PDB file of C-alpha atoms in Angstrom:
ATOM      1  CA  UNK X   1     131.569  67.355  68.423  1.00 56.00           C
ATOM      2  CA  UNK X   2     131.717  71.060  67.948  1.00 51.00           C
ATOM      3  CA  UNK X   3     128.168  70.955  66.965  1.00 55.00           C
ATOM      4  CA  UNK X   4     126.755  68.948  70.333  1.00 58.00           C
ATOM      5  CA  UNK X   5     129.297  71.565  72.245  1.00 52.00           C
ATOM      6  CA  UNK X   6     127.088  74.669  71.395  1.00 54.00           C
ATOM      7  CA  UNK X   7     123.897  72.768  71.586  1.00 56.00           C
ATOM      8  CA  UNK X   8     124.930  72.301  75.111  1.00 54.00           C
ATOM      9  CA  UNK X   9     125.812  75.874  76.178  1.00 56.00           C
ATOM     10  CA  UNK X  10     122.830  76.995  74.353  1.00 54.00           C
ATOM     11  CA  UNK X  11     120.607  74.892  76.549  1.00 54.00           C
ATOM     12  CA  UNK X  12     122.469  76.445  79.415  1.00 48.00           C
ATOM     13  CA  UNK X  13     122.167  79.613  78.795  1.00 50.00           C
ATOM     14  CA  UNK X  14     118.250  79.057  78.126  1.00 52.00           C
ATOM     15  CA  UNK X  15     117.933  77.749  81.432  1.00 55.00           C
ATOM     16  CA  UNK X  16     119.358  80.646  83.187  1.00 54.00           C
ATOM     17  CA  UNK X  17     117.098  83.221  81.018  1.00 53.00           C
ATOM     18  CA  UNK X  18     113.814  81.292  82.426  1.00 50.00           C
ATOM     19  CA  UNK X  19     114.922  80.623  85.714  1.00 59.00           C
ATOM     20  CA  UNK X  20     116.002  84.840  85.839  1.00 67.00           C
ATOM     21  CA  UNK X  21     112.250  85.689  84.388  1.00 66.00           C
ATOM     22  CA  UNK X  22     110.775  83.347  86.795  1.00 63.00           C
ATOM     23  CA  UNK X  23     112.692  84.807  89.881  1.00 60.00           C
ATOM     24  CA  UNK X  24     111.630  88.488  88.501  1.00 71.00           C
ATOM     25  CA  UNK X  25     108.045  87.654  87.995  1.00 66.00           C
ATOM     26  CA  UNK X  26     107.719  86.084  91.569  1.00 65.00           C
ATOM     27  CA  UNK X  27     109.539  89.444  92.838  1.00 68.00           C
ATOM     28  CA  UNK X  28     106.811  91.678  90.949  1.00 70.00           C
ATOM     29  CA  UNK X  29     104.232  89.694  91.992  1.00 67.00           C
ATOM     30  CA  UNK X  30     105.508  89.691  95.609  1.00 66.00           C
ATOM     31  CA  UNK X  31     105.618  93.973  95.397  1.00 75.00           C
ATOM     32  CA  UNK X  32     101.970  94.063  94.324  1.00 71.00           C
ATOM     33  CA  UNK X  33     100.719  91.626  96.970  1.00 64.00           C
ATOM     34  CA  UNK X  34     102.396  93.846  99.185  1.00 67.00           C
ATOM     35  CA  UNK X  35     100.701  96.876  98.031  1.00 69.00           C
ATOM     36  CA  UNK X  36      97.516  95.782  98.007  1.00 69.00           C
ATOM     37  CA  UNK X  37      97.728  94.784 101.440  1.00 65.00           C
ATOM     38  CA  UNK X  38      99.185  97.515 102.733  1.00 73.00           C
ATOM     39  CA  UNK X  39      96.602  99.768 101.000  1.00 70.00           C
ATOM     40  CA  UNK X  40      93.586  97.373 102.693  1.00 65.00           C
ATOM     41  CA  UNK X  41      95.290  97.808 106.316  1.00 72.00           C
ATOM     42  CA  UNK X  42      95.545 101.642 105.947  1.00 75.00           C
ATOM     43  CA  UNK X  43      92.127 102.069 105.100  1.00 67.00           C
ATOM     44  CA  UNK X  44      90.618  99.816 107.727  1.00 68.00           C
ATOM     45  CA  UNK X  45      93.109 101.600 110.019  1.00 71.00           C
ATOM     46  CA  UNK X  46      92.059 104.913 109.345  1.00 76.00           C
ATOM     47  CA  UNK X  47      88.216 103.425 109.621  1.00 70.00           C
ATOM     48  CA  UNK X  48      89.291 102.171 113.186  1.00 72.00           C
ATOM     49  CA  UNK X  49      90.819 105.836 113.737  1.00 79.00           C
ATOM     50  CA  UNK X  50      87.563 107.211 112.838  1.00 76.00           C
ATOM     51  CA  UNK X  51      85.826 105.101 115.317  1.00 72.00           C
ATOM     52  CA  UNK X  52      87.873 105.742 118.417  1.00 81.00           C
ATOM     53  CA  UNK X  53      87.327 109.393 117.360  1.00 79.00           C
ATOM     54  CA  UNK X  54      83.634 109.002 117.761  1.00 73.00           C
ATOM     55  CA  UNK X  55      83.949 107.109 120.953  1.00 78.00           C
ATOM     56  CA  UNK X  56      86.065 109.734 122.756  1.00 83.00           C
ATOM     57  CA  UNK X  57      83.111 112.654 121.298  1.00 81.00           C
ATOM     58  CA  UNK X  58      80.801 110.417 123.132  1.00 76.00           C
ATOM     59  CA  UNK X  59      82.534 110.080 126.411  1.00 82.00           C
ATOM     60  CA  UNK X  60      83.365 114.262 126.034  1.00 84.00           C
ATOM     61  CA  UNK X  61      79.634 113.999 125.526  1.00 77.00           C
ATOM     62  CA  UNK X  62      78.532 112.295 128.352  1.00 79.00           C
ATOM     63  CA  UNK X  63      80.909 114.831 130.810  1.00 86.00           C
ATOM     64  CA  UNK X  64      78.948 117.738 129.217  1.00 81.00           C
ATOM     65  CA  UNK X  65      75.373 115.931 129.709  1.00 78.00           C
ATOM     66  CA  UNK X  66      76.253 115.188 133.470  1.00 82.00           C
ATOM     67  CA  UNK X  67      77.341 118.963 133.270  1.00 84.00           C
ATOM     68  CA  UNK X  68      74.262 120.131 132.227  1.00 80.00           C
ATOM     69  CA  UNK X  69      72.216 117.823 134.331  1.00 80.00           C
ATOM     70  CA  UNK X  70      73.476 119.555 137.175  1.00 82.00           C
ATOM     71  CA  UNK X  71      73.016 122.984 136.108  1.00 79.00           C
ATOM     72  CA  UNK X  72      69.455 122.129 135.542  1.00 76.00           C
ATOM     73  CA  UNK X  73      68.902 120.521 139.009  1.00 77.00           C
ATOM     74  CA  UNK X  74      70.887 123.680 140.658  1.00 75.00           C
ATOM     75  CA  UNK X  75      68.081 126.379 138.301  1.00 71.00           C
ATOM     76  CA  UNK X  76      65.116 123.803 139.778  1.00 70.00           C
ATOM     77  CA  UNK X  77      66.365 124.035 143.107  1.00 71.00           C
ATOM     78  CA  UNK X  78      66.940 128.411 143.289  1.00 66.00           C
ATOM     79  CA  UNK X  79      63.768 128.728 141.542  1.00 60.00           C
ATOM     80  CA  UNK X  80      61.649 126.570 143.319  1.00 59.00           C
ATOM     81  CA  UNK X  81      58.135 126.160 141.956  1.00 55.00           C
ATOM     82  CA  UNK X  82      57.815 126.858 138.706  1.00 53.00           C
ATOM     83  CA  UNK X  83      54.496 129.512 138.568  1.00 52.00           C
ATOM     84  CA  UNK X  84      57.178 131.545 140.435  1.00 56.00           C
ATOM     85  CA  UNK X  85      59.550 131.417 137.542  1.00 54.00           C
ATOM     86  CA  UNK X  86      60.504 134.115 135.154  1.00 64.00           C
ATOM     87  CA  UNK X  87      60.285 134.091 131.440  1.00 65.00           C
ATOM     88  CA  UNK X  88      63.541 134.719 131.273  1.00 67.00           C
ATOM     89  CA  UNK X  89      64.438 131.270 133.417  1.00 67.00           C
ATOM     90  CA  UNK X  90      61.822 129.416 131.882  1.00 66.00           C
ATOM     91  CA  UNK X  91      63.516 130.027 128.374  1.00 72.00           C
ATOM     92  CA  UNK X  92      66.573 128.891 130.571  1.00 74.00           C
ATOM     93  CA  UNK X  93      65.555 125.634 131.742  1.00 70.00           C
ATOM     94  CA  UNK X  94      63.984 124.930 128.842  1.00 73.00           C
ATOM     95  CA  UNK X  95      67.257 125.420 126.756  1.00 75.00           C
ATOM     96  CA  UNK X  96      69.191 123.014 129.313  1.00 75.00           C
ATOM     97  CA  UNK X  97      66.679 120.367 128.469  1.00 73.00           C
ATOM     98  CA  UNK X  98      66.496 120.438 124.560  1.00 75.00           C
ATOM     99  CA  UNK X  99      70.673 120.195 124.623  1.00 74.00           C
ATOM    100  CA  UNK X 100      70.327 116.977 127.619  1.00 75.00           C
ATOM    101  CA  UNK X 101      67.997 115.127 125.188  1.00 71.00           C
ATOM    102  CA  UNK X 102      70.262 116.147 122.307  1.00 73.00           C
ATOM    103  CA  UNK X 103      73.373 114.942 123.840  1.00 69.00           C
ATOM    104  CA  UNK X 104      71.130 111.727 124.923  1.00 68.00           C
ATOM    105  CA  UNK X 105      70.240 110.972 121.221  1.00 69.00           C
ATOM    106  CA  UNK X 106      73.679 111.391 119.846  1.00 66.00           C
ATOM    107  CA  UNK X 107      75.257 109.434 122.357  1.00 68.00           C
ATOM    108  CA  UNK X 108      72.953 106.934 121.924  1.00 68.00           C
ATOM    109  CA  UNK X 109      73.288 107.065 118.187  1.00 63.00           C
ATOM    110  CA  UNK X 110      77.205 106.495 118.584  1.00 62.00           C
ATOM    111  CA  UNK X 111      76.748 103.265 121.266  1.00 65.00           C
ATOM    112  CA  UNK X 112      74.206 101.566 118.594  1.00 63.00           C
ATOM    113  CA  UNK X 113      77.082 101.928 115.430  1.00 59.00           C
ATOM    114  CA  UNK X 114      79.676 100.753 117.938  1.00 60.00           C
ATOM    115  CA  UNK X 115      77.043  97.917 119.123  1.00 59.00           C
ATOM    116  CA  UNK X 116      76.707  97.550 115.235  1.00 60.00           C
ATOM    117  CA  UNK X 117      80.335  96.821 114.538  1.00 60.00           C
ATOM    118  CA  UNK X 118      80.919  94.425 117.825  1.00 61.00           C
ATOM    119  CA  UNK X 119      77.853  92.676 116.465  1.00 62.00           C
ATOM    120  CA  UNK X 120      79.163  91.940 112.771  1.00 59.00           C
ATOM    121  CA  UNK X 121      82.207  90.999 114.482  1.00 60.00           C
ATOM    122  CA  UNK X 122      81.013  88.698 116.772  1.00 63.00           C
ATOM    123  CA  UNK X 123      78.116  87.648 113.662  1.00 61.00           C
ATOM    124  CA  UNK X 124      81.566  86.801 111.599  1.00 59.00           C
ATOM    125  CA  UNK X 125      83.628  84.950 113.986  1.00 61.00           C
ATOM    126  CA  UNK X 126      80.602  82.694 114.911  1.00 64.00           C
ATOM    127  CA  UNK X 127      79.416  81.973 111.036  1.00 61.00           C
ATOM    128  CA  UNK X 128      82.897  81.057 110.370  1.00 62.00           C
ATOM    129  CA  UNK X 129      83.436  78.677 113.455  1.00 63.00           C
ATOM    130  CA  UNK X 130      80.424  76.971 112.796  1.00 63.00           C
ATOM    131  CA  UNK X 131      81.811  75.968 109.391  1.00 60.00           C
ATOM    132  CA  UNK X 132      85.398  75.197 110.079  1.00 59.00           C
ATOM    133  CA  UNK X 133      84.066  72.727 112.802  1.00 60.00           C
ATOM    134  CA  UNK X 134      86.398  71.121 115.177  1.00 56.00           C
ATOM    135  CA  UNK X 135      89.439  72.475 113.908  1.00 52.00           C
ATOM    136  CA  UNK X 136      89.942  75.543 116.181  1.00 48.00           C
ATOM    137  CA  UNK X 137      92.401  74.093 119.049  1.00 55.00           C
ATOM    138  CA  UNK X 138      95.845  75.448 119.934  1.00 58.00           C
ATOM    139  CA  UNK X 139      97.824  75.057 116.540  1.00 61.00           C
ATOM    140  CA  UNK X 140      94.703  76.609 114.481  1.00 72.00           C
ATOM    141  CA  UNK X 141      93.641  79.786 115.553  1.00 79.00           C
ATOM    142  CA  UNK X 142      91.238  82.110 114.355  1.00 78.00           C
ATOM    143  CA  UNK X 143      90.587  85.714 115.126  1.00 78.00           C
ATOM    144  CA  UNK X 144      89.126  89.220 113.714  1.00 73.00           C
ATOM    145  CA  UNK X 145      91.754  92.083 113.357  1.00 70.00           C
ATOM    146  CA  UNK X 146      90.698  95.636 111.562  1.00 67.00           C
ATOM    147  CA  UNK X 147      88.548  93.748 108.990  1.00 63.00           C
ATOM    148  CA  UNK X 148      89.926  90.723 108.283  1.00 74.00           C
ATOM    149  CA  UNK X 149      89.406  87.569 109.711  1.00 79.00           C
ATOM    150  CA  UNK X 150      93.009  85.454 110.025  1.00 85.00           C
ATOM    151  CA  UNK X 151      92.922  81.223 110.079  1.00 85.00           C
ATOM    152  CA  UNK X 152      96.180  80.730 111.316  1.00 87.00           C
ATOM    153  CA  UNK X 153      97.595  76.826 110.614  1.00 86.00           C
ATOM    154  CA  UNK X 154     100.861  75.491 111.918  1.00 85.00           C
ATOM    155  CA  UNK X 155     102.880  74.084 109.382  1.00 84.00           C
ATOM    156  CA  UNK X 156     103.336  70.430 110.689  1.00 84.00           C
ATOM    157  CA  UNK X 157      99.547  70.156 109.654  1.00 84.00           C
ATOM    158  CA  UNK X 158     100.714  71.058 105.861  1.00 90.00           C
ATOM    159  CA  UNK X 159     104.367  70.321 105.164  1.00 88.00           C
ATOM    160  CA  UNK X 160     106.930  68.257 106.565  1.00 84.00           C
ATOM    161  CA  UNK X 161     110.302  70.176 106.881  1.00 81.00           C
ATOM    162  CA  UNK X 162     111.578  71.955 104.552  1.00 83.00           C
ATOM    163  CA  UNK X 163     109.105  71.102 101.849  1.00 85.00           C
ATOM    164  CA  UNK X 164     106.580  72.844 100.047  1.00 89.00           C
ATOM    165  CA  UNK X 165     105.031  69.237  98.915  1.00 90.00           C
ATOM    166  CA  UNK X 166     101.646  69.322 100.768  1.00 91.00           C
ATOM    167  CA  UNK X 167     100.925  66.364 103.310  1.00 88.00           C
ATOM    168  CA  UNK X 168      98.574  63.654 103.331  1.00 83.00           C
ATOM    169  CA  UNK X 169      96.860  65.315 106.441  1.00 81.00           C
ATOM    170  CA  UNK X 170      96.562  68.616 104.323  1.00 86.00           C
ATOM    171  CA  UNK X 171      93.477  67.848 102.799  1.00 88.00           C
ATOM    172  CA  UNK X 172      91.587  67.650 105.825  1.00 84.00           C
ATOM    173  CA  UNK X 173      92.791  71.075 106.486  1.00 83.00           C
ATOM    174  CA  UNK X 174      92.329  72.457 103.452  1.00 88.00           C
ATOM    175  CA  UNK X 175      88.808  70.580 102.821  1.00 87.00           C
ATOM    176  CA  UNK X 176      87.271  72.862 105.783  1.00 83.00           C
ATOM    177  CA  UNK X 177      89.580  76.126 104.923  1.00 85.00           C
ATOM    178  CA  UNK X 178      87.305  75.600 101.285  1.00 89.00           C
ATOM    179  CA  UNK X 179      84.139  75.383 103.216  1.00 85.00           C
ATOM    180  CA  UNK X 180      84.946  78.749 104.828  1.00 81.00           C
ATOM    181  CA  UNK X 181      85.440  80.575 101.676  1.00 86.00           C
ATOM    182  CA  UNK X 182      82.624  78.863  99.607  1.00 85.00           C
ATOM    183  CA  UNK X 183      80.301  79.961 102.887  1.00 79.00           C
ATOM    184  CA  UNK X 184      81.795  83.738 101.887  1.00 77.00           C
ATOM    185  CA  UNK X 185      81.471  83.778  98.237  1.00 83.00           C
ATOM    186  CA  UNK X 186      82.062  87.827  98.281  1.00 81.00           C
ATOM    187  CA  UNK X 187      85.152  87.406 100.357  1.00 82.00           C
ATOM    188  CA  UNK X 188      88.723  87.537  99.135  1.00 88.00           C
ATOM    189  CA  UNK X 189      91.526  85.637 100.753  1.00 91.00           C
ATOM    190  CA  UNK X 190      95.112  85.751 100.526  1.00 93.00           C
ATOM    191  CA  UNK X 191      97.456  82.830 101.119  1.00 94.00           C
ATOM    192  CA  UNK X 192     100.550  84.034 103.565  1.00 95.00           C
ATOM    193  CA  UNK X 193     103.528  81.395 103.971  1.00 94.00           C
ATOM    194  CA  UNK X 194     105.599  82.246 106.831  1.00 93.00           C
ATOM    195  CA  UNK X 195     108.940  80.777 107.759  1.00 92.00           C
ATOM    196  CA  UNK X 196     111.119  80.423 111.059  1.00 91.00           C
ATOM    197  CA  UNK X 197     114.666  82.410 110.726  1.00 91.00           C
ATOM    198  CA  UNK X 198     116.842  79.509 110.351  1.00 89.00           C
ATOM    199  CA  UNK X 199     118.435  80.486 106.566  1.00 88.00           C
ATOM    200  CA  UNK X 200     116.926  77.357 104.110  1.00 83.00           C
ATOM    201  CA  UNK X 201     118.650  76.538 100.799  1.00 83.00           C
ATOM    202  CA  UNK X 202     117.932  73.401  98.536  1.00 81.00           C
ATOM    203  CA  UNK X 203     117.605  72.784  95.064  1.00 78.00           C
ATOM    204  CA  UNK X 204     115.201  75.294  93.160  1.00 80.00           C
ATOM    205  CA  UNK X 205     114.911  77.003  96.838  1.00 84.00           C
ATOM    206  CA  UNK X 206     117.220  80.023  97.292  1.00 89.00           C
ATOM    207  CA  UNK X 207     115.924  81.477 100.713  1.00 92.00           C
ATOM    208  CA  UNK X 208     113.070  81.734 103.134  1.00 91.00           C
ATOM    209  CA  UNK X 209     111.196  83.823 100.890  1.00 94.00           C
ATOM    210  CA  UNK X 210     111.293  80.972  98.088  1.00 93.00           C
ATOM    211  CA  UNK X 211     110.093  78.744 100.435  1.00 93.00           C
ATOM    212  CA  UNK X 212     107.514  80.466 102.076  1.00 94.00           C
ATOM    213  CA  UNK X 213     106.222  81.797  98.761  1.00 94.00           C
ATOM    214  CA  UNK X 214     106.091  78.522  97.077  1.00 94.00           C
ATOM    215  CA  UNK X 215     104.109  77.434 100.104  1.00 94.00           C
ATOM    216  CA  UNK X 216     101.300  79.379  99.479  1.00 95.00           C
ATOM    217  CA  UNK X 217     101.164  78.544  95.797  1.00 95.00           C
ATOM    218  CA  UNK X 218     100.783  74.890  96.515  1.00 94.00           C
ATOM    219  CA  UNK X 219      97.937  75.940  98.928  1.00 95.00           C
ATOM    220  CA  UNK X 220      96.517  78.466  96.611  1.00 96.00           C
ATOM    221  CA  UNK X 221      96.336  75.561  93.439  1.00 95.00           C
ATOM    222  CA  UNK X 222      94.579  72.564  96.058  1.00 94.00           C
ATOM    223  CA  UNK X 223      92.138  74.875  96.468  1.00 94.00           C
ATOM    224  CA  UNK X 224      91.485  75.614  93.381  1.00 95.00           C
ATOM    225  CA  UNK X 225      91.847  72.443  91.485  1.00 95.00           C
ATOM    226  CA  UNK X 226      90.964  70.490  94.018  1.00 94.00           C
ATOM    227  CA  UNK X 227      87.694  72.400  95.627  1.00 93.00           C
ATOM    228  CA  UNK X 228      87.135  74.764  93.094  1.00 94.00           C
ATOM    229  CA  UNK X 229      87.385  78.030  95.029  1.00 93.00           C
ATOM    230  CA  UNK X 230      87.565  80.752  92.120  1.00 94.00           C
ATOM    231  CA  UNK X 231      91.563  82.005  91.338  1.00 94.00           C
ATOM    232  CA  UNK X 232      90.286  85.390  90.900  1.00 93.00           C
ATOM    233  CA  UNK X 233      89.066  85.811  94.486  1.00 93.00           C
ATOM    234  CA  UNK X 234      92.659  84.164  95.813  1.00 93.00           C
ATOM    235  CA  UNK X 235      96.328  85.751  96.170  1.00 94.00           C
ATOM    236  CA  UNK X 236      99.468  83.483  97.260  1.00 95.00           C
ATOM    237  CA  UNK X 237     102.150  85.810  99.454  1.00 95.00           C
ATOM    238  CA  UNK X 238     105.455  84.939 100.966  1.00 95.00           C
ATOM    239  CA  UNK X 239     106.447  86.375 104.374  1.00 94.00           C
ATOM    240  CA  UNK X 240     109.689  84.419 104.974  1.00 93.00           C
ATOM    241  CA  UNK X 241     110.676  84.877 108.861  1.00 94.00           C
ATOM    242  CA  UNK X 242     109.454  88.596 108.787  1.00 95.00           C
ATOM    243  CA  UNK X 243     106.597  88.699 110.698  1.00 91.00           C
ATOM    244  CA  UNK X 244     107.192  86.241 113.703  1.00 92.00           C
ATOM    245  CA  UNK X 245     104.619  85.611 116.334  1.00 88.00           C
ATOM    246  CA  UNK X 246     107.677  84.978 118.656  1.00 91.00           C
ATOM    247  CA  UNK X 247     111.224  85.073 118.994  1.00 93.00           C
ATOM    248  CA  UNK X 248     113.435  82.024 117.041  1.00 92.00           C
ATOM    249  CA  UNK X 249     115.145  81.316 120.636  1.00 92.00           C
ATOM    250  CA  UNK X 250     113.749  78.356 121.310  1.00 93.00           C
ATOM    251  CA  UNK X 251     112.711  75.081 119.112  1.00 91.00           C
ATOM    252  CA  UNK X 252     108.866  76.174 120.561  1.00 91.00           C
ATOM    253  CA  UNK X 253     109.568  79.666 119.055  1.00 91.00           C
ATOM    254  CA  UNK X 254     110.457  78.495 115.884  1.00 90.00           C
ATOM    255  CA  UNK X 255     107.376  76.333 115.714  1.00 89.00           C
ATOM    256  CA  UNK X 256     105.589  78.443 116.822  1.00 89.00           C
ATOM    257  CA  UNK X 257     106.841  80.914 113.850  1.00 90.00           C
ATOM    258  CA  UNK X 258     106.744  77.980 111.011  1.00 91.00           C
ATOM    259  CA  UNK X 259     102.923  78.370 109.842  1.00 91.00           C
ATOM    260  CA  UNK X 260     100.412  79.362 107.247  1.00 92.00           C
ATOM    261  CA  UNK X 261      97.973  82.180 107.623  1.00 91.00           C
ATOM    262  CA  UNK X 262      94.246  82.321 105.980  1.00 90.00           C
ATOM    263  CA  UNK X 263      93.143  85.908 105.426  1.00 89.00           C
ATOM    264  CA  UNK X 264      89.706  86.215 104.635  1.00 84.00           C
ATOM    265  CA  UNK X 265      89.148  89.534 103.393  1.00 79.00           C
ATOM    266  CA  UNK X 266      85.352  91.263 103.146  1.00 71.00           C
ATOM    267  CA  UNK X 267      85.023  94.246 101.032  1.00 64.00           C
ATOM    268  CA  UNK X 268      85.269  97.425 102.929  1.00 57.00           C
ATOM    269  CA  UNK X 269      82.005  98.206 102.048  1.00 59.00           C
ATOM    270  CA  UNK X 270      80.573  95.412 103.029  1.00 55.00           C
ATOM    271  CA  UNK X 271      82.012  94.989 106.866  1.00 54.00           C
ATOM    272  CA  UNK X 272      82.024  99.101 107.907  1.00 56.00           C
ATOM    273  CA  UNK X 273      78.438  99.577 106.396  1.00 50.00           C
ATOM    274  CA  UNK X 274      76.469  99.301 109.537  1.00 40.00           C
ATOM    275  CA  UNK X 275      78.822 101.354 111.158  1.00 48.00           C
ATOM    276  CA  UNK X 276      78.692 104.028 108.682  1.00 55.00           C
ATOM    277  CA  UNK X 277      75.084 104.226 108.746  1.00 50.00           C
ATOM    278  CA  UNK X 278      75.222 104.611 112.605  1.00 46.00           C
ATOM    279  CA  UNK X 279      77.574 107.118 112.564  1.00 50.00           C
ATOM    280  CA  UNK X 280      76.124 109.066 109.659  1.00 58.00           C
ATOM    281  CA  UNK X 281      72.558 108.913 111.518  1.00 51.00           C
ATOM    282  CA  UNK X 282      74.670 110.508 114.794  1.00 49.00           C
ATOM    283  CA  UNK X 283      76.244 113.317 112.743  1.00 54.00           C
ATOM    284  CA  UNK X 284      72.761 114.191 111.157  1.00 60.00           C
ATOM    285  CA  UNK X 285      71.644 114.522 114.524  1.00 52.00           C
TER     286      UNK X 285
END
């Protein structure tokens, strides 16, 4: 009897060891999902920052063109025809127009790298529409935010309440989310679970951000297992009720709140590298 007592408590006291490592290894995971994301949005930000930089030079630019325009026009006008003109107004006039066409080359030069980056934007968008089919509509939006490209799924397409058990009409979903990322082979993605802020407890589950995390593990193996999309290029993150899209006031709100976002990540190098080259061929000028 004694014997089957500490058998017992030993078992116990195994479980709670695991269940503690498991808990801390989700939590360290959790910190260096958040990291790395938060390190990929400040760099695209400060590329964005870099770009509205160049955009404001270019409207100063313009101002100091028009500027110089009309100085130019005003010298043609007092001077009148130009055998009449002295050396010392010809080397005028002709200064004014070098710095018009040099102003009209580096303006230029900044339009075509911010033509560039609308272009790979728009490129992006389209490519990726084309694959996912008819699946855009109002509970399955898609859109391009500094870099990244987000697929944004409403949970009743996944889960049913409460669950993390993925539903039979999941593997449409899922079927055309893989056809997006074999279609990007470069591309990373990361797997975000978000929740509604009603408080959820059950079983294993001790909170939103269980929930939410597990979510985007179940997600994260289909795709793998199921369509082969390479772990390595794949990252499963929790967001718990966080980062709404709306307030919990209403039933709609919540709903609206409940979902799974798709973040299709191209390197850095790869999405800003026509825009570099633009604005590296403006500064050179």
């Amino acid at each position: 009897m004694r014997n089957s007592v500490l058998l017992l408590l030993a078992a116990v006291l195994l479980s709670s060891c695991v269940s503690t490592k498991k808990h801390t290894a989700l939590s360290d995971q959790h910190i260096q999902l958040k990291d790395m994301y938060e390190k990929n949005q400040n760099d695209l930000g400060r590329t964005q920052r870099e770009l509205i930089s160049f955009k404001k030079q270019a409207e100063r630019d313009s101002i100091e063109l028009a500027r110089l325009r009309a100085q130019t026009d005003r010298l043609i006008t007092n001077m009148g025809d130009m055998a009449t003109l002295s050396k010392k107004e010809a080397e005028n006039l002709e200064k004014s127009l070098e710095k018009i066409n040099e102003k009209d080359k580096k303006i230029q030069s900044l339009q075509d790298a911010i033509d560039r980056k609308d272009s790979v934007t728009f490129a992006l968008v389209t490519s990726i529409k084309g694959v996912i089919g008819n699946l855009d509509d109002e509970d399955i939006q898609i859109k391009v935010d500094k870099g990244a490209v987000f697929v944004s799924i409403s949970d009743k397409f996944l889960f049913k309440s409460g669950s993390f058990r993925l539903n039979s009409s999941a593997m449409g979903v899922l079927e055309k989310v893989a056809k997006i990322l074999d279609a990007k082979p470069d591309f990373e993605v990361m797997i975000e679970g978000h929740t509604d802020n009603v408080s959820y407890r059950k079983g294993d589950l001790e909170d939103n951000w269980d929930l939410s995390t597990k979510r985007a593990t179940s997600i994260v193996r289909v795709l793998q297992n199921d369509f082969k999309i390479d772990p390595a290029r794949m990252t499963a993150a929790g967001r718990a009720e966080y980062v709404p899209l709306t307030d919990n006031d209403s039933a709609e709100g919540r709903a609206a709140n409940r979902r799974t976002r798709i973040i299709i990540l191209p390197k850095l190098d790869q999405f800003y590298g026509m825009i570099e080259e633009g604005l590296n061929e403006a500064e050179a000028e």
